[in-house]
Short mmCIF file of C-alpha atoms in Angstrom, two decimals:
data_model
loop_
_atom_site.label_atom_id
_atom_site.label_comp_id
_atom_site.label_asym_id
_atom_site.label_seq_id
_atom_site.Cartn_x
_atom_site.Cartn_y
_atom_site.Cartn_z
CA UNK A 1 2.75 18.47 13.00
CA UNK A 2 2.88 22.01 11.62
CA UNK A 3 5.63 20.97 9.16
CA UNK A 4 3.57 18.10 8.15
CA UNK A 5 0.51 20.28 7.40
CA UNK A 6 2.78 22.71 5.47
CA UNK A 7 4.03 19.83 3.25
CA UNK A 8 0.56 18.44 2.54
CA UNK A 9 -0.76 21.84 1.54
CA UNK A 10 2.21 22.45 -0.80
CA UNK A 11 1.60 18.97 -2.40
CA UNK A 12 -2.12 19.64 -2.68
CA UNK A 13 -1.36 22.90 -4.34
CA UNK A 14 0.81 21.11 -6.91
CA UNK A 15 -1.88 18.54 -7.56
CA UNK A 16 -4.71 21.13 -7.88
CA UNK A 17 -2.68 23.52 -9.96
CA UNK A 18 -1.20 20.84 -12.29
CA UNK A 19 -3.66 18.08 -12.85
CA UNK A 20 -7.16 17.51 -13.83
CA UNK A 21 -9.39 16.01 -11.14
CA UNK A 22 -10.57 13.32 -13.40
CA UNK A 23 -8.83 10.05 -13.12
CA UNK A 24 -6.49 9.24 -15.95
CA UNK A 25 -6.45 5.86 -17.80
CA UNK A 26 -3.50 3.44 -17.82
CA UNK A 27 -2.11 5.00 -21.14
CA UNK A 28 -1.63 8.65 -20.21
CA UNK A 29 -0.35 9.79 -23.76
CA UNK A 30 2.70 11.59 -22.45
CA UNK A 31 0.92 13.33 -19.54
CA UNK A 32 2.36 13.50 -16.08
CA UNK A 33 1.84 10.22 -14.14
CA UNK A 34 1.21 10.52 -10.37
CA UNK A 35 2.01 7.69 -8.11
CA UNK A 36 1.37 7.24 -4.55
CA UNK A 37 3.12 4.51 -2.60
CA UNK A 38 2.91 3.63 1.08
CA UNK A 39 5.51 1.51 3.05
CA UNK A 40 4.47 -1.16 5.40
CA UNK A 41 4.92 -1.11 9.20
CA UNK A 42 2.11 -2.88 10.97
CA UNK A 43 -0.05 -0.67 13.18
CA UNK A 44 2.25 2.26 12.25
CA UNK A 45 0.03 2.42 9.09
CA UNK A 46 -1.84 4.98 11.22
CA UNK A 47 1.13 7.38 10.26
CA UNK A 48 0.70 7.57 6.56
CA UNK A 49 -3.04 7.35 6.97
CA UNK A 50 -2.88 10.52 8.93
CA UNK A 51 -0.86 12.25 6.29
CA UNK A 52 -3.25 11.12 3.65
CA UNK A 53 -6.17 12.42 5.85
CA UNK A 54 -4.57 15.99 5.88
CA UNK A 55 -3.98 15.76 2.01
CA UNK A 56 -7.60 14.60 1.41
CA UNK A 57 -8.90 17.49 3.49
CA UNK A 58 -6.66 20.08 1.67
CA UNK A 59 -7.86 18.76 -1.68
CA UNK A 60 -11.57 18.81 -0.71
CA UNK A 61 -11.20 22.42 0.60
CA UNK A 62 -10.54 23.42 -3.05
CA UNK A 63 -12.87 20.72 -4.62
CA UNK A 64 -15.36 19.08 -2.50
CA UNK A 65 -15.90 16.22 -5.01
CA UNK A 66 -12.27 15.32 -5.04
CA UNK A 67 -10.91 11.92 -4.01
CA UNK A 68 -7.34 10.85 -3.78
CA UNK A 69 -8.03 8.14 -6.36
CA UNK A 70 -8.75 10.95 -8.81
CA UNK A 71 -5.31 12.49 -8.20
CA UNK A 72 -3.17 9.46 -8.32
CA UNK A 73 -2.87 7.36 -11.54
CA UNK A 74 -1.19 4.54 -9.59
CA UNK A 75 -1.31 3.57 -5.98
CA UNK A 76 0.88 1.00 -4.45
CA UNK A 77 2.17 -0.47 -1.15
CA UNK A 78 3.54 -3.34 0.85
CA UNK A 79 2.17 -4.92 3.95
CA UNK A 80 -0.35 -2.61 5.63
CA UNK A 81 0.52 0.13 3.12
CA UNK A 82 -1.20 -2.10 0.52
CA UNK A 83 -4.23 -2.28 2.61
CA UNK A 84 -4.45 1.57 2.87
CA UNK A 85 -3.80 1.86 -1.05
CA UNK A 86 -6.55 -0.76 -1.66
CA UNK A 87 -9.14 0.85 0.55
CA UNK A 88 -8.47 4.25 -1.16
CA UNK A 89 -9.08 2.61 -4.59
CA UNK A 90 -11.91 0.18 -3.73
CA UNK A 91 -15.12 1.45 -5.25
CA UNK A 92 -17.98 2.22 -2.90
CA UNK A 93 -20.57 -0.57 -2.74
CA UNK A 94 -23.49 1.82 -3.45
CA UNK A 95 -21.77 4.52 -5.42
CA UNK A 96 -19.30 2.62 -7.72
CA UNK A 97 -17.69 5.73 -9.18
CA UNK A 98 -16.46 6.87 -5.78
CA UNK A 99 -14.15 5.25 -3.21
CA UNK A 100 -15.58 3.17 -0.42
CA UNK A 101 -13.35 4.70 2.26
CA UNK A 102 -11.89 8.09 3.06
CA UNK A 103 -8.46 8.36 4.76
CA UNK A 104 -10.37 9.25 7.94
CA UNK A 105 -12.16 6.15 7.75
CA UNK A 106 -9.08 4.17 7.08
CA UNK A 107 -7.63 5.61 10.30
CA UNK A 108 -10.71 4.43 12.19
CA UNK A 109 -10.18 1.04 10.39
CA UNK A 110 -6.64 0.71 11.93
CA UNK A 111 -7.82 1.99 15.43
CA UNK A 112 -10.72 -0.48 15.49
CA UNK A 113 -8.99 -3.47 14.01
CA UNK A 114 -5.44 -3.18 15.45
CA UNK A 115 -6.15 -5.27 18.59
CA UNK A 116 -8.04 -7.73 16.46
CA UNK A 117 -5.21 -8.10 13.88
CA UNK A 118 -2.38 -8.10 16.54
CA UNK A 119 -4.01 -10.23 19.11
CA UNK A 120 -1.43 -11.88 21.26
CA UNK A 121 -3.95 -14.22 22.82
CA UNK A 122 -4.14 -15.93 19.43
CA UNK A 123 -0.45 -16.96 18.54
CA UNK A 124 0.36 -18.79 15.47
CA UNK A 125 2.41 -22.00 15.00
CA UNK A 126 5.66 -20.23 14.86
CA UNK A 127 4.61 -16.54 13.94
CA UNK A 128 3.52 -14.36 16.71
CA UNK A 129 -0.19 -14.20 15.37
CA UNK A 130 -2.43 -16.78 13.66
CA UNK A 131 -3.50 -14.33 10.94
CA UNK A 132 -7.27 -14.83 11.40
CA UNK A 133 -7.89 -11.33 12.73
CA UNK A 134 -5.93 -9.91 9.72
CA UNK A 135 -7.80 -12.04 7.24
CA UNK A 136 -11.24 -11.12 8.67
CA UNK A 137 -10.65 -7.44 8.99
CA UNK A 138 -9.39 -6.99 5.43
CA UNK A 139 -11.99 -9.28 4.06
CA UNK A 140 -14.79 -7.34 5.80
CA UNK A 141 -13.37 -4.05 4.42
CA UNK A 142 -12.65 -5.12 0.74
CA UNK A 143 -15.30 -7.71 0.37
CA UNK A 144 -15.02 -9.37 -3.18
CA UNK A 145 -13.42 -6.48 -5.01
CA UNK A 146 -10.88 -7.60 -7.52
CA UNK A 147 -7.76 -5.56 -8.37
CA UNK A 148 -9.01 -5.00 -11.95
CA UNK A 149 -12.03 -3.20 -10.36
CA UNK A 150 -10.11 -0.60 -8.59
CA UNK A 151 -10.72 3.21 -9.18
CA UNK A 152 -7.18 3.60 -10.17
CA UNK A 153 -4.20 1.43 -10.97
CA UNK A 154 -2.86 -0.62 -8.03
CA UNK A 155 0.60 -2.21 -7.92
CA UNK A 156 1.13 -4.58 -4.90
CA UNK A 157 4.11 -7.05 -4.64
CA UNK A 158 4.31 -10.26 -2.73
CA UNK A 159 6.72 -13.20 -2.59
CA UNK A 160 5.81 -16.85 -3.22
CA UNK A 161 7.71 -18.93 -0.73
CA UNK A 162 6.93 -22.28 -2.66
CA UNK A 163 7.94 -21.03 -6.08
CA UNK A 164 10.61 -18.81 -4.74
CA UNK A 165 9.82 -15.80 -6.81
CA UNK A 166 8.08 -12.40 -6.46
CA UNK A 167 4.61 -11.60 -7.88
CA UNK A 168 3.56 -8.19 -8.70
CA UNK A 169 -0.30 -7.83 -8.62
CA UNK A 170 -0.84 -4.96 -10.96
CA UNK A 171 -3.96 -3.37 -12.65
CA UNK A 172 -1.75 -3.03 -15.74
CA UNK A 173 -1.33 -6.81 -16.05
CA UNK A 174 -4.81 -8.37 -15.41
CA UNK A 175 -5.87 -8.34 -19.01
CA UNK A 176 -2.89 -10.19 -20.39
CA UNK A 177 -2.43 -12.29 -17.07
CA UNK A 178 -5.90 -13.11 -15.77
CA UNK A 179 -4.72 -15.07 -12.85
CA UNK A 180 -3.28 -11.86 -11.36
CA UNK A 181 -6.81 -10.33 -11.12
CA UNK A 182 -7.26 -11.74 -7.59
CA UNK A 183 -9.51 -10.47 -4.85
CA UNK A 184 -7.81 -7.36 -3.19
CA UNK A 185 -8.39 -9.06 0.25
CA UNK A 186 -6.25 -12.05 -0.81
CA UNK A 187 -3.60 -9.85 -2.31
CA UNK A 188 -3.46 -7.53 0.80
CA UNK A 189 -3.46 -10.33 3.41
CA UNK A 190 -0.61 -12.02 1.33
CA UNK A 191 1.62 -8.86 1.24
CA UNK A 192 0.97 -8.29 4.92
CA UNK A 193 2.13 -11.84 5.98
CA UNK A 194 5.50 -10.79 7.39
CA UNK A 195 7.24 -14.08 8.12
CA UNK A 196 7.70 -13.55 11.83
CA UNK A 197 4.37 -12.09 12.37
CA UNK A 198 1.82 -13.99 10.44
CA UNK A 199 1.71 -17.45 8.54
CA UNK A 200 2.10 -17.53 4.81
CA UNK A 201 -1.19 -16.99 3.06
CA UNK A 202 -2.36 -19.65 0.65
CA UNK A 203 -5.01 -18.99 -2.02
CA UNK A 204 -5.93 -19.94 -5.50
CA UNK A 205 -7.10 -17.65 -8.45
CA UNK A 206 -7.95 -18.82 -12.03
CA UNK A 207 -6.34 -22.13 -11.47
CA UNK A 208 -3.08 -20.80 -10.09
CA UNK A 209 -2.01 -21.57 -6.55
CA UNK A 210 -0.23 -18.86 -4.52
CA UNK A 211 1.79 -19.37 -1.18
CA UNK A 212 2.58 -15.74 -0.39
CA UNK A 213 4.33 -13.70 2.30
CA UNK A 214 5.12 -9.98 2.96
CA UNK A 215 5.66 -7.84 -0.10
CA UNK A 216 8.71 -6.38 1.61
CA UNK A 217 10.36 -9.62 0.80
CA UNK A 218 10.03 -8.74 -2.83
CA UNK A 219 10.62 -4.92 -2.58
CA UNK A 220 11.29 -2.97 0.64
CA UNK A 221 10.37 0.35 -1.10
CA UNK A 222 7.16 -0.18 -3.23
CA UNK A 223 8.00 2.96 -5.10
CA UNK A 224 10.56 1.16 -7.07
CA UNK A 225 7.99 -1.52 -8.21
CA UNK A 226 5.25 1.02 -9.01
CA UNK A 227 7.80 3.21 -10.98
CA UNK A 228 8.89 0.03 -12.91
CA UNK A 229 5.33 -0.78 -13.94
CA UNK A 230 4.75 2.69 -15.17
CA UNK A 231 7.86 2.68 -17.23
CA UNK A 232 6.85 -0.63 -18.88
CA UNK A 233 3.53 0.82 -19.99
CA UNK A 234 4.69 4.37 -21.03
CA UNK A 235 7.47 5.72 -23.08
CA UNK A 236 9.50 8.33 -21.46
CA UNK A 237 6.82 9.54 -19.04
CA UNK A 238 7.04 12.41 -16.52
CA UNK A 239 6.55 10.87 -13.15
CA UNK A 240 5.67 12.41 -9.76
CA UNK A 241 5.85 10.18 -6.77
CA UNK A 242 4.59 10.69 -3.27
CA UNK A 243 6.08 7.97 -1.09
CA UNK A 244 4.97 7.74 2.42
CA UNK A 245 6.90 5.79 5.10
CA UNK A 246 5.84 4.92 8.76
CA UNK A 247 8.46 6.64 10.73
CA UNK A 248 11.96 5.71 11.75
CA UNK A 249 12.90 3.72 14.89
CA UNK A 250 15.34 5.64 16.94
CA UNK A 251 18.59 3.62 17.50
CA UNK A 252 20.65 4.28 20.59
CA UNK A 253 24.31 3.59 20.29
CA UNK A 254 26.54 3.02 23.24
CA UNK A 255 30.23 3.62 23.28
CA UNK A 256 32.25 0.37 23.19
CA UNK A 257 35.92 1.16 24.20
CA UNK A 258 37.13 -2.36 23.13
CA UNK A 259 35.39 -1.96 19.74
CA UNK A 260 37.04 1.47 19.15
CA UNK A 261 40.43 0.06 20.07
CA UNK A 262 40.04 -2.72 17.56
CA UNK A 263 39.08 -0.18 14.83
CA UNK A 264 42.10 1.90 15.49
CA UNK A 265 39.95 4.73 16.89
CA UNK A 266 41.07 6.90 19.93
#
Protein backbone atom coordinates (compact mmCIF):
# COMPACT_ATOMS: atom_id res chain seq x y z
CA UNK A 1 0.00 0.00 0.00
CA UNK A 2 2.95 2.33 0.64
CA UNK A 3 3.92 2.15 -3.05
CA UNK A 4 0.33 2.97 -4.01
CA UNK A 5 0.28 6.04 -1.78
CA UNK A 6 3.64 7.18 -3.19
CA UNK A 7 2.36 6.86 -6.77
CA UNK A 8 -0.84 8.74 -5.98
CA UNK A 9 1.06 11.59 -4.32
CA UNK A 10 3.37 11.91 -7.34
CA UNK A 11 0.42 11.95 -9.75
CA UNK A 12 -1.40 14.46 -7.55
CA UNK A 13 1.68 16.66 -7.61
CA UNK A 14 1.74 16.57 -11.40
CA UNK A 15 -1.92 17.52 -11.56
CA UNK A 16 -1.60 20.36 -9.08
CA UNK A 17 1.63 21.66 -10.57
CA UNK A 18 0.62 21.47 -14.20
CA UNK A 19 -3.09 22.15 -14.53
CA UNK A 20 -5.72 24.60 -13.46
CA UNK A 21 -8.31 23.26 -11.03
CA UNK A 22 -11.01 24.55 -13.37
CA UNK A 23 -12.61 22.02 -15.67
CA UNK A 24 -11.63 22.52 -19.30
CA UNK A 25 -14.14 22.37 -22.14
CA UNK A 26 -14.22 19.74 -24.94
CA UNK A 27 -12.06 21.96 -27.16
CA UNK A 28 -8.88 22.55 -25.16
CA UNK A 29 -7.17 24.83 -27.68
CA UNK A 30 -3.91 22.92 -27.63
CA UNK A 31 -3.72 22.48 -23.85
CA UNK A 32 -2.82 19.25 -22.13
CA UNK A 33 -5.81 16.89 -22.09
CA UNK A 34 -6.08 14.62 -19.08
CA UNK A 35 -7.89 11.28 -19.25
CA UNK A 36 -8.98 8.90 -16.51
CA UNK A 37 -10.02 5.40 -17.56
CA UNK A 38 -11.14 2.56 -15.32
CA UNK A 39 -11.26 -1.12 -16.29
CA UNK A 40 -14.15 -3.40 -15.43
CA UNK A 41 -13.93 -6.27 -13.00
CA UNK A 42 -17.16 -6.72 -11.09
CA UNK A 43 -16.80 -6.21 -7.36
CA UNK A 44 -13.07 -5.64 -7.89
CA UNK A 45 -14.14 -2.10 -8.75
CA UNK A 46 -13.27 -1.52 -5.09
CA UNK A 47 -9.58 -1.52 -6.10
CA UNK A 48 -9.58 1.50 -8.46
CA UNK A 49 -12.08 3.23 -6.18
CA UNK A 50 -9.55 2.90 -3.35
CA UNK A 51 -6.82 4.39 -5.54
CA UNK A 52 -9.08 7.27 -6.50
CA UNK A 53 -9.90 7.86 -2.84
CA UNK A 54 -6.17 8.30 -2.11
CA UNK A 55 -5.80 10.62 -5.10
CA UNK A 56 -8.86 12.65 -4.09
CA UNK A 57 -7.56 13.12 -0.56
CA UNK A 58 -4.10 14.11 -1.84
CA UNK A 59 -5.63 16.75 -4.12
CA UNK A 60 -7.92 18.07 -1.39
CA UNK A 61 -4.92 18.44 0.94
CA UNK A 62 -3.69 21.10 -1.50
CA UNK A 63 -7.07 22.46 -2.54
CA UNK A 64 -10.08 21.58 -0.35
CA UNK A 65 -12.46 22.58 -3.15
CA UNK A 66 -10.86 20.23 -5.68
CA UNK A 67 -12.87 17.41 -7.23
CA UNK A 68 -11.52 14.75 -9.58
CA UNK A 69 -13.89 15.95 -12.30
CA UNK A 70 -12.01 19.28 -12.22
CA UNK A 71 -8.71 17.61 -13.04
CA UNK A 72 -9.74 15.19 -15.78
CA UNK A 73 -11.05 16.45 -19.12
CA UNK A 74 -12.28 12.95 -19.99
CA UNK A 75 -13.36 9.98 -17.89
CA UNK A 76 -14.27 6.57 -19.22
CA UNK A 77 -14.60 2.95 -18.31
CA UNK A 78 -16.11 -0.41 -19.07
CA UNK A 79 -18.36 -2.51 -16.85
CA UNK A 80 -18.15 -1.34 -13.22
CA UNK A 81 -15.39 1.04 -14.29
CA UNK A 82 -18.06 3.01 -16.12
CA UNK A 83 -20.18 3.16 -12.97
CA UNK A 84 -17.26 4.66 -11.04
CA UNK A 85 -16.56 7.20 -13.79
CA UNK A 86 -20.24 8.14 -14.05
CA UNK A 87 -20.57 8.61 -10.30
CA UNK A 88 -17.50 10.87 -10.27
CA UNK A 89 -18.98 13.02 -13.06
CA UNK A 90 -22.66 13.06 -12.05
CA UNK A 91 -23.69 16.50 -10.76
CA UNK A 92 -24.91 16.73 -7.20
CA UNK A 93 -28.66 16.93 -7.03
CA UNK A 94 -28.56 19.96 -4.69
CA UNK A 95 -25.24 21.52 -5.86
CA UNK A 96 -25.12 20.95 -9.64
CA UNK A 97 -21.61 22.38 -10.07
CA UNK A 98 -20.15 19.73 -7.76
CA UNK A 99 -20.14 15.94 -8.13
CA UNK A 100 -22.78 13.89 -6.39
CA UNK A 101 -20.22 11.39 -5.04
CA UNK A 102 -16.70 11.35 -3.69
CA UNK A 103 -14.48 8.29 -4.23
CA UNK A 104 -15.04 7.39 -0.56
CA UNK A 105 -18.79 7.34 -1.18
CA UNK A 106 -18.27 5.24 -4.30
CA UNK A 107 -16.35 2.71 -2.18
CA UNK A 108 -19.32 2.60 0.18
CA UNK A 109 -21.62 2.12 -2.84
CA UNK A 110 -19.79 -1.07 -3.87
CA UNK A 111 -19.56 -2.40 -0.31
CA UNK A 112 -23.26 -1.82 0.24
CA UNK A 113 -24.54 -2.94 -3.15
CA UNK A 114 -22.13 -5.78 -3.94
CA UNK A 115 -24.39 -8.41 -2.33
CA UNK A 116 -27.42 -6.81 -3.98
CA UNK A 117 -25.84 -6.88 -7.46
CA UNK A 118 -24.22 -10.31 -7.24
CA UNK A 119 -27.12 -12.07 -5.54
CA UNK A 120 -26.81 -15.79 -6.27
CA UNK A 121 -30.30 -16.37 -4.90
CA UNK A 122 -31.65 -14.55 -7.98
CA UNK A 123 -30.17 -16.38 -10.98
CA UNK A 124 -30.90 -15.31 -14.53
CA UNK A 125 -32.17 -17.45 -17.38
CA UNK A 126 -28.68 -18.50 -18.49
CA UNK A 127 -26.51 -15.79 -16.85
CA UNK A 128 -25.52 -16.15 -13.19
CA UNK A 129 -27.60 -13.16 -12.07
CA UNK A 130 -30.90 -11.69 -13.20
CA UNK A 131 -29.53 -8.14 -13.38
CA UNK A 132 -32.30 -6.55 -11.32
CA UNK A 133 -29.97 -5.75 -8.43
CA UNK A 134 -27.51 -4.11 -10.81
CA UNK A 135 -30.23 -2.05 -12.47
CA UNK A 136 -31.78 -0.95 -9.18
CA UNK A 137 -28.46 0.00 -7.54
CA UNK A 138 -27.23 2.01 -10.54
CA UNK A 139 -30.59 3.69 -11.11
CA UNK A 140 -30.78 4.71 -7.45
CA UNK A 141 -27.29 6.23 -7.65
CA UNK A 142 -27.46 8.05 -10.99
CA UNK A 143 -31.18 8.91 -11.11
CA UNK A 144 -32.14 10.48 -14.46
CA UNK A 145 -28.81 12.14 -15.23
CA UNK A 146 -27.93 12.03 -18.92
CA UNK A 147 -24.41 11.71 -20.27
CA UNK A 148 -24.67 15.22 -21.74
CA UNK A 149 -25.15 16.61 -18.21
CA UNK A 150 -21.93 15.19 -16.78
CA UNK A 151 -19.43 17.53 -15.14
CA UNK A 152 -16.69 16.38 -17.50
CA UNK A 153 -16.59 14.45 -20.77
CA UNK A 154 -17.55 10.79 -20.44
CA UNK A 155 -16.66 8.03 -22.92
CA UNK A 156 -18.31 4.63 -22.34
CA UNK A 157 -18.42 1.77 -24.87
CA UNK A 158 -20.97 -1.03 -25.15
CA UNK A 159 -21.78 -3.69 -27.74
CA UNK A 160 -25.15 -4.18 -29.45
CA UNK A 161 -25.74 -7.91 -29.88
CA UNK A 162 -28.71 -7.42 -32.22
CA UNK A 163 -26.99 -5.01 -34.61
CA UNK A 164 -23.61 -6.68 -34.07
CA UNK A 165 -21.71 -3.44 -33.64
CA UNK A 166 -20.20 -1.36 -30.84
CA UNK A 167 -21.62 1.90 -29.57
CA UNK A 168 -19.52 4.57 -27.90
CA UNK A 169 -21.59 6.80 -25.63
CA UNK A 170 -19.55 9.98 -25.64
CA UNK A 171 -20.13 13.50 -24.37
CA UNK A 172 -18.40 14.67 -27.51
CA UNK A 173 -21.10 13.13 -29.72
CA UNK A 174 -24.38 14.00 -28.05
CA UNK A 175 -24.99 17.26 -29.95
CA UNK A 176 -24.54 15.67 -33.37
CA UNK A 177 -26.00 12.27 -32.42
CA UNK A 178 -28.85 13.01 -29.96
CA UNK A 179 -29.87 9.37 -29.48
CA UNK A 180 -26.53 8.79 -27.70
CA UNK A 181 -27.53 11.27 -24.98
CA UNK A 182 -29.03 8.48 -22.89
CA UNK A 183 -29.48 8.18 -19.14
CA UNK A 184 -26.19 7.31 -17.47
CA UNK A 185 -27.97 4.55 -15.58
CA UNK A 186 -28.97 2.85 -18.85
CA UNK A 187 -25.47 3.25 -20.28
CA UNK A 188 -23.75 1.89 -17.18
CA UNK A 189 -26.08 -1.09 -16.78
CA UNK A 190 -25.51 -1.90 -20.46
CA UNK A 191 -21.73 -1.81 -20.34
CA UNK A 192 -21.78 -3.86 -17.11
CA UNK A 193 -23.87 -6.66 -18.63
CA UNK A 194 -21.10 -9.25 -18.99
CA UNK A 195 -22.64 -12.07 -21.08
CA UNK A 196 -22.03 -14.87 -18.57
CA UNK A 197 -22.97 -12.74 -15.55
CA UNK A 198 -25.99 -10.63 -16.57
CA UNK A 199 -28.59 -10.67 -19.36
CA UNK A 200 -28.32 -8.16 -22.22
CA UNK A 201 -29.85 -4.80 -21.39
CA UNK A 202 -32.59 -3.43 -23.64
CA UNK A 203 -33.61 0.23 -23.65
CA UNK A 204 -34.78 2.90 -26.09
CA UNK A 205 -33.62 6.50 -26.37
CA UNK A 206 -34.80 9.14 -28.82
CA UNK A 207 -36.47 6.52 -30.99
CA UNK A 208 -33.44 4.22 -31.20
CA UNK A 209 -33.51 0.74 -29.65
CA UNK A 210 -30.40 -0.67 -27.97
CA UNK A 211 -29.70 -4.32 -27.05
CA UNK A 212 -26.40 -3.98 -25.25
CA UNK A 213 -23.84 -6.04 -23.38
CA UNK A 214 -20.51 -5.49 -21.65
CA UNK A 215 -18.33 -2.71 -23.03
CA UNK A 216 -15.42 -5.11 -22.75
CA UNK A 217 -16.81 -6.82 -25.85
CA UNK A 218 -16.12 -3.58 -27.71
CA UNK A 219 -12.88 -2.56 -25.95
CA UNK A 220 -11.05 -4.46 -23.23
CA UNK A 221 -9.01 -1.36 -22.48
CA UNK A 222 -11.22 1.75 -22.30
CA UNK A 223 -8.13 3.97 -22.67
CA UNK A 224 -8.00 3.19 -26.38
CA UNK A 225 -11.57 4.36 -26.90
CA UNK A 226 -11.12 7.50 -24.78
CA UNK A 227 -7.90 8.51 -26.55
CA UNK A 228 -9.55 7.89 -29.92
CA UNK A 229 -12.41 10.23 -29.01
CA UNK A 230 -9.96 12.94 -27.93
CA UNK A 231 -7.92 12.60 -31.13
CA UNK A 232 -11.07 13.00 -33.23
CA UNK A 233 -11.88 16.28 -31.49
CA UNK A 234 -8.43 17.85 -31.12
CA UNK A 235 -5.54 18.39 -33.50
CA UNK A 236 -2.22 17.00 -32.21
CA UNK A 237 -3.16 17.22 -28.52
CA UNK A 238 -0.80 16.50 -25.65
CA UNK A 239 -2.45 13.74 -23.63
CA UNK A 240 -1.91 12.43 -20.11
CA UNK A 241 -3.72 9.17 -19.23
CA UNK A 242 -4.28 7.61 -15.84
CA UNK A 243 -5.51 4.06 -16.53
CA UNK A 244 -6.65 2.04 -13.52
CA UNK A 245 -7.11 -1.71 -13.57
CA UNK A 246 -8.65 -4.11 -11.07
CA UNK A 247 -5.63 -6.26 -10.27
CA UNK A 248 -4.34 -9.43 -11.85
CA UNK A 249 -5.42 -13.00 -11.28
CA UNK A 250 -2.55 -15.19 -10.16
CA UNK A 251 -2.10 -18.09 -12.57
CA UNK A 252 -0.54 -21.24 -11.19
CA UNK A 253 1.28 -23.31 -13.74
CA UNK A 254 2.08 -26.97 -13.26
CA UNK A 255 4.82 -28.89 -15.01
CA UNK A 256 3.54 -31.33 -17.63
CA UNK A 257 6.32 -33.73 -18.65
CA UNK A 258 4.42 -35.04 -21.67
CA UNK A 259 3.78 -31.50 -22.96
CA UNK A 260 7.44 -30.62 -22.48
CA UNK A 261 8.48 -33.71 -24.44
CA UNK A 262 6.11 -32.80 -27.28
CA UNK A 263 7.58 -29.30 -27.42
CA UNK A 264 11.11 -30.63 -27.60
CA UNK A 265 11.96 -29.36 -24.13
CA UNK A 266 14.18 -31.26 -21.69
